[in-house]
Short mmCIF file of C-alpha atoms in Angstrom, two decimals:
data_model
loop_
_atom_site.label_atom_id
_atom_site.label_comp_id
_atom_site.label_asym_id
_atom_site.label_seq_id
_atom_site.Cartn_x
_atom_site.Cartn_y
_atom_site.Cartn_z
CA UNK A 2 0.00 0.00 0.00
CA UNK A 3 1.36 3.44 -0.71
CA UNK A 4 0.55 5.94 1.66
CA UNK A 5 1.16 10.17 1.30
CA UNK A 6 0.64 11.51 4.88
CA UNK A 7 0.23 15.31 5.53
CA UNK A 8 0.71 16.83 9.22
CA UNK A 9 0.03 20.22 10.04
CA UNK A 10 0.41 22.24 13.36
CA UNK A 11 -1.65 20.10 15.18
CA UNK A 12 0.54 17.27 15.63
CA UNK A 13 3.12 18.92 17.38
CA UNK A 14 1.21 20.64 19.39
CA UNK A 15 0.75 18.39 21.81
CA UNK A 16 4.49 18.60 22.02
CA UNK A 17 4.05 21.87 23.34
CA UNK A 18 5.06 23.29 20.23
CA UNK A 19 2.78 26.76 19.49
CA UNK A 20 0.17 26.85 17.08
CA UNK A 21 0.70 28.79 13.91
CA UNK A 22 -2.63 30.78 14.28
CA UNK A 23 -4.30 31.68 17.47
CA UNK A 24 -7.90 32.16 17.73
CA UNK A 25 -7.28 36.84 17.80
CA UNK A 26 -5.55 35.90 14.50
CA UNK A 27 -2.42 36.65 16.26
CA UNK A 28 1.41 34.28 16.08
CA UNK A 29 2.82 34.81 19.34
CA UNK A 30 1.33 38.35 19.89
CA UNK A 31 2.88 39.24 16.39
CA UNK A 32 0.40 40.16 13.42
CA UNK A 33 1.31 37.21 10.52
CA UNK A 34 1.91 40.78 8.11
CA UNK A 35 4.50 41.39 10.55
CA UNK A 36 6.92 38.25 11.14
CA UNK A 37 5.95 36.09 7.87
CA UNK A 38 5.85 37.50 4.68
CA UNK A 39 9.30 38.49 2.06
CA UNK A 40 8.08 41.99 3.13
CA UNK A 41 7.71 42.26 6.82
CA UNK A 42 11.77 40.89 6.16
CA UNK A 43 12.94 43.62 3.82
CA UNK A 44 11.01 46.33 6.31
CA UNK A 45 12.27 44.85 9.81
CA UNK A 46 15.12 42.03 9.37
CA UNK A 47 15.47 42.41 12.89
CA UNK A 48 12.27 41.65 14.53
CA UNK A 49 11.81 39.09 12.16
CA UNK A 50 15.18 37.43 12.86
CA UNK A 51 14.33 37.71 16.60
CA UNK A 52 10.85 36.29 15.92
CA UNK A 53 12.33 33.04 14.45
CA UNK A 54 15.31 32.80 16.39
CA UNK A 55 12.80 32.54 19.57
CA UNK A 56 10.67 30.04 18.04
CA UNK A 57 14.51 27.49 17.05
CA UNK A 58 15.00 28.00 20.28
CA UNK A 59 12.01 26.73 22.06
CA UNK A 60 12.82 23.29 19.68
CA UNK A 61 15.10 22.49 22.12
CA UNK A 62 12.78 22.29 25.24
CA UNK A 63 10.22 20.00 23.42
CA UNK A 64 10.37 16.30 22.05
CA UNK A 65 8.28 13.57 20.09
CA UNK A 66 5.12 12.45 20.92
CA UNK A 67 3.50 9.48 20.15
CA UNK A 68 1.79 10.60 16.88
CA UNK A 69 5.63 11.20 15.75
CA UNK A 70 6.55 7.85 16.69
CA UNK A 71 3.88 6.05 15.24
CA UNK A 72 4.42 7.70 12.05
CA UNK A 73 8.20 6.57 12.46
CA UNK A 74 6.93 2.93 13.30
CA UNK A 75 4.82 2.95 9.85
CA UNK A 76 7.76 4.35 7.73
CA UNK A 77 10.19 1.32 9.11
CA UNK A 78 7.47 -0.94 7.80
CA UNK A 79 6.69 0.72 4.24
CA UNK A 80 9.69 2.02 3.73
CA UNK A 81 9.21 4.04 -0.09
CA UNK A 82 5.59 3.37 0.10
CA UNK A 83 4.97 6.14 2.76
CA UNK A 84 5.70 10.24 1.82
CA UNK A 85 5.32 12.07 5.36
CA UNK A 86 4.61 15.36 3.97
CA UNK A 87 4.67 18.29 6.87
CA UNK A 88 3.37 21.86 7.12
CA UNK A 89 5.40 22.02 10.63
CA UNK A 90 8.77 23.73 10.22
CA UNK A 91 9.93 22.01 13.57
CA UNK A 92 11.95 18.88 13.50
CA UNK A 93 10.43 16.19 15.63
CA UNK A 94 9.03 14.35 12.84
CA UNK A 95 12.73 13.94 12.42
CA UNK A 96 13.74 13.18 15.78
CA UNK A 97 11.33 10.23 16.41
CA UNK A 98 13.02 8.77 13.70
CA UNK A 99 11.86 9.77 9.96
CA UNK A 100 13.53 9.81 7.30
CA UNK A 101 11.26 10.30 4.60
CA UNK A 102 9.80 13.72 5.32
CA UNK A 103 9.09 16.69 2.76
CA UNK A 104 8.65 20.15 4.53
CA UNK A 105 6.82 21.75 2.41
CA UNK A 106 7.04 25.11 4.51
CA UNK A 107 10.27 25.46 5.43
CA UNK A 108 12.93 24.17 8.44
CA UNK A 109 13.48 26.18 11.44
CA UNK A 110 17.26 24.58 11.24
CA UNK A 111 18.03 25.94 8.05
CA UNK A 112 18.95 29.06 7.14
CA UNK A 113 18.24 30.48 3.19
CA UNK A 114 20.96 33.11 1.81
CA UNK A 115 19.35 35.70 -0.30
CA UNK A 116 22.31 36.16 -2.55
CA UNK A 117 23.11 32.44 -4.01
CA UNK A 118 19.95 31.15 -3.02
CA UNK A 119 21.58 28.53 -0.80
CA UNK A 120 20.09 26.20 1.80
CA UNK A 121 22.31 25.76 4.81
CA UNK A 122 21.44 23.25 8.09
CA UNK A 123 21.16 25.73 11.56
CA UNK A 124 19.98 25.57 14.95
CA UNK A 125 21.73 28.83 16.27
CA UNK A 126 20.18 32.47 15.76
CA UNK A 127 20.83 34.09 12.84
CA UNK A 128 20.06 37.98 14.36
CA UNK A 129 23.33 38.53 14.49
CA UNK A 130 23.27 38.55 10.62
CA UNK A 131 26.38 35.58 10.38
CA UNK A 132 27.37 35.52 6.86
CA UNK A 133 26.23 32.71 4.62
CA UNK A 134 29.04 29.37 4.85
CA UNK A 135 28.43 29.14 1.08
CA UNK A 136 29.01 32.27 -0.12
CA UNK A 137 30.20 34.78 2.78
CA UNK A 138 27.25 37.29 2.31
CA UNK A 139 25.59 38.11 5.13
CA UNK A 140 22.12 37.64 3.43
CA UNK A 141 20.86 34.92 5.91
CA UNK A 142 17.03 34.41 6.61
CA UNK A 143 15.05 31.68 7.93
CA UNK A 144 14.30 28.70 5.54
CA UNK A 145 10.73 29.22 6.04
CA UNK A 146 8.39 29.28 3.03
CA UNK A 147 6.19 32.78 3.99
CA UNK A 148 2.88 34.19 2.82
CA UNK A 149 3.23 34.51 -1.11
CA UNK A 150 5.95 32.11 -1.33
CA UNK A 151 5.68 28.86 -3.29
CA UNK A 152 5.91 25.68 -1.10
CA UNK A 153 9.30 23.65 -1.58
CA UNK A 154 8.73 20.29 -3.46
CA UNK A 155 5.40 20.45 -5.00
CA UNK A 156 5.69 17.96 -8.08
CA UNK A 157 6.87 15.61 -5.90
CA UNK A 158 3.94 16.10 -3.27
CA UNK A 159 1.64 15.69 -6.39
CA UNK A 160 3.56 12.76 -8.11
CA UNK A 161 3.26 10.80 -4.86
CA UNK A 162 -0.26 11.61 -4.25
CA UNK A 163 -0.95 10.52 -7.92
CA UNK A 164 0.34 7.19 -7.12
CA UNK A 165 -1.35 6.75 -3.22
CA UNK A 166 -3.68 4.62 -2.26
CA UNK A 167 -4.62 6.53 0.74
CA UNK A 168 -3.73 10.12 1.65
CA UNK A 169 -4.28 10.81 5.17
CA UNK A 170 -4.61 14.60 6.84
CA UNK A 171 -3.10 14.87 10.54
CA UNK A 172 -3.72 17.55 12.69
CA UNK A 173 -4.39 20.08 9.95
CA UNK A 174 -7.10 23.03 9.73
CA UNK A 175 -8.10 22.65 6.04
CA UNK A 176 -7.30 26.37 5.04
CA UNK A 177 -4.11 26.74 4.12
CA UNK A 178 -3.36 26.73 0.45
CA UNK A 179 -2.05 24.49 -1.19
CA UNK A 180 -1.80 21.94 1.19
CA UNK A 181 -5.74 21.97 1.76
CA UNK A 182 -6.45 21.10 -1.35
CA UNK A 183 -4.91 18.08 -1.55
CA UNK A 184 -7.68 15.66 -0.42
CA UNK A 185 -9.12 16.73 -3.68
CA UNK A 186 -6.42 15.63 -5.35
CA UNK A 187 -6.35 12.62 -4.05
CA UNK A 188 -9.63 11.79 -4.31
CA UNK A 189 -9.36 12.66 -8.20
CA UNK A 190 -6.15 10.35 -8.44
CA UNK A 191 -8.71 7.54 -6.83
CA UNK A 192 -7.18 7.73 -3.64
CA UNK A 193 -9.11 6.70 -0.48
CA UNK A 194 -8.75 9.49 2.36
CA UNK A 195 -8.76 9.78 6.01
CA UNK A 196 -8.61 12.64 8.62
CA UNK A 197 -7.30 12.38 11.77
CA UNK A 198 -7.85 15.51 13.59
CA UNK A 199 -8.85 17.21 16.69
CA UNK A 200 -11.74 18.47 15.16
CA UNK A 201 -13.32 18.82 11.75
CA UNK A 202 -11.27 20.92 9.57
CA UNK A 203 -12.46 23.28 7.26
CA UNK A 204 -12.27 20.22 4.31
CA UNK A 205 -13.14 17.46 6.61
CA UNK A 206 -16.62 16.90 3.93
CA UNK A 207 -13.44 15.75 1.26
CA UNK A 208 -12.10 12.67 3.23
CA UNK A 209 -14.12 9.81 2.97
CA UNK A 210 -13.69 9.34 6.94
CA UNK A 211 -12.82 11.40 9.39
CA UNK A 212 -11.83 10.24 13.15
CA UNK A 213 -11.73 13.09 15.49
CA UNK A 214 -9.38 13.13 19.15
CA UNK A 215 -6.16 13.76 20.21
CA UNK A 216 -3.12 13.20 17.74
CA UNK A 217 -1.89 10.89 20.12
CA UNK A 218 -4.43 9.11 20.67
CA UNK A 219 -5.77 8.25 16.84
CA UNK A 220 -2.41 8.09 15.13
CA UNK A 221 -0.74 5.48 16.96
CA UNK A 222 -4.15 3.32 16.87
CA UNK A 223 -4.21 3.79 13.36
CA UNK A 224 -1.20 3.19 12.90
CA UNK A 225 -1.74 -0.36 14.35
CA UNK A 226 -4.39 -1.28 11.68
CA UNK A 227 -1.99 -0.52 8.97
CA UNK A 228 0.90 -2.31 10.18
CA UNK A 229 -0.43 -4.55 13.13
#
């Protein structure tokens, strides 16, 4: 069976890992205009720097849960047949143990340069504006896909959805584009489709079943039906 899983915010945070969006439409008492857009960077490097240096360094006081590790379980059993695709821009996915994940939005331990366009692994701030260890220009800014930015690795999202047999939507609200629309997607490619989620999301009419709890609680019991 060949699986394309997509986790969004929800997942980690029962990690303790903050929620993109709050309910005043507010990131950390910071307006989204503000801290995550090519804009906000060019108008205030600084506060945006010191936004995202805060949030790589709050990765460090959180770990896994078990909706991480289950998903690690079911990629040591399908192995190429399973594409963990992730909205997060944290790394626990990574740290229970996957290998195979696409981050569509961006790493929080990566730093892009501006001037050669280079991608380079990072888990210290980068306010200080260090110059880029590819090119020596000190055009550093997070690797984090913003608001009018095109997601990293999008044919190969859609390629493996083409060839799924299930797609499955963790902890996701269903209304962020284009990761949203991807249920339909699937379901045009024939796909079967499943949401596990806290509560509906904003697409949850798409799958053709929908489970609603904790992350923790419905991944790792799914998980067991898939590989027992």
């Amino acid at each position: 069976m060949r699986i394309v899983v997509l986790t969004g915010a929800g997942i980690s945070a029962e990690s303790g890992v903050r929620t993109f969006r709050a309910a005043d439409g507010l990131w950390e008492e910071h307006r989204l205009e503000d801290v995550a857009t090519p804009e906000a960077f060019d108008r205030q490097p600084s506060l945006v720097h010191r936004f995202y240096d805060a949030r790589r360094a709050q990765l460090r006081t959180v770990v896994p849960n078990a909706a991480h590790e289950a998903l690690a379980r079911l990629e040591q059993r399908l192995g190429d047949d399973l594409l963990l695709v992730t909205q997060n821009i944290d790394d626990l996915h990574e740290r229970a143990g996957s290998t195979r994940v696409l981050h569509m939005h961006g790493e929080l331990n990566s730093a892009l340069c501006r001037a050669c366009r280079g991608r380079s692994r990072w888990d210290g701030p980068l306010g200080d504006f260090p110059p880029c260890p590819r090119c020596g220009v000190m055009e550093l800014r997070p690797d984090v896909v913003w608001f009018g930015e095109i997601p990293y690795g999008m044919d190969r999202i859609e390629e493996a959805i083409s060839e799924a047999d299930l797609f499955v939507s963790i902890g996701t609200s269903g209304a962020v584009y284009p990761a949203a629309g991807f249920v339909q997607v699937a379901r045009a490619y024939g796909a079967r489709t499943l949401e596990l989620n806290l509560e509906p999301s904003d697409g949850s009419g798409w799958f053709h079943e929908a489970r609603h709890d904790r992350a923790t609680t419905l991944v790792p019991a799914w998980v067991d039906e898939v590989v027992p």
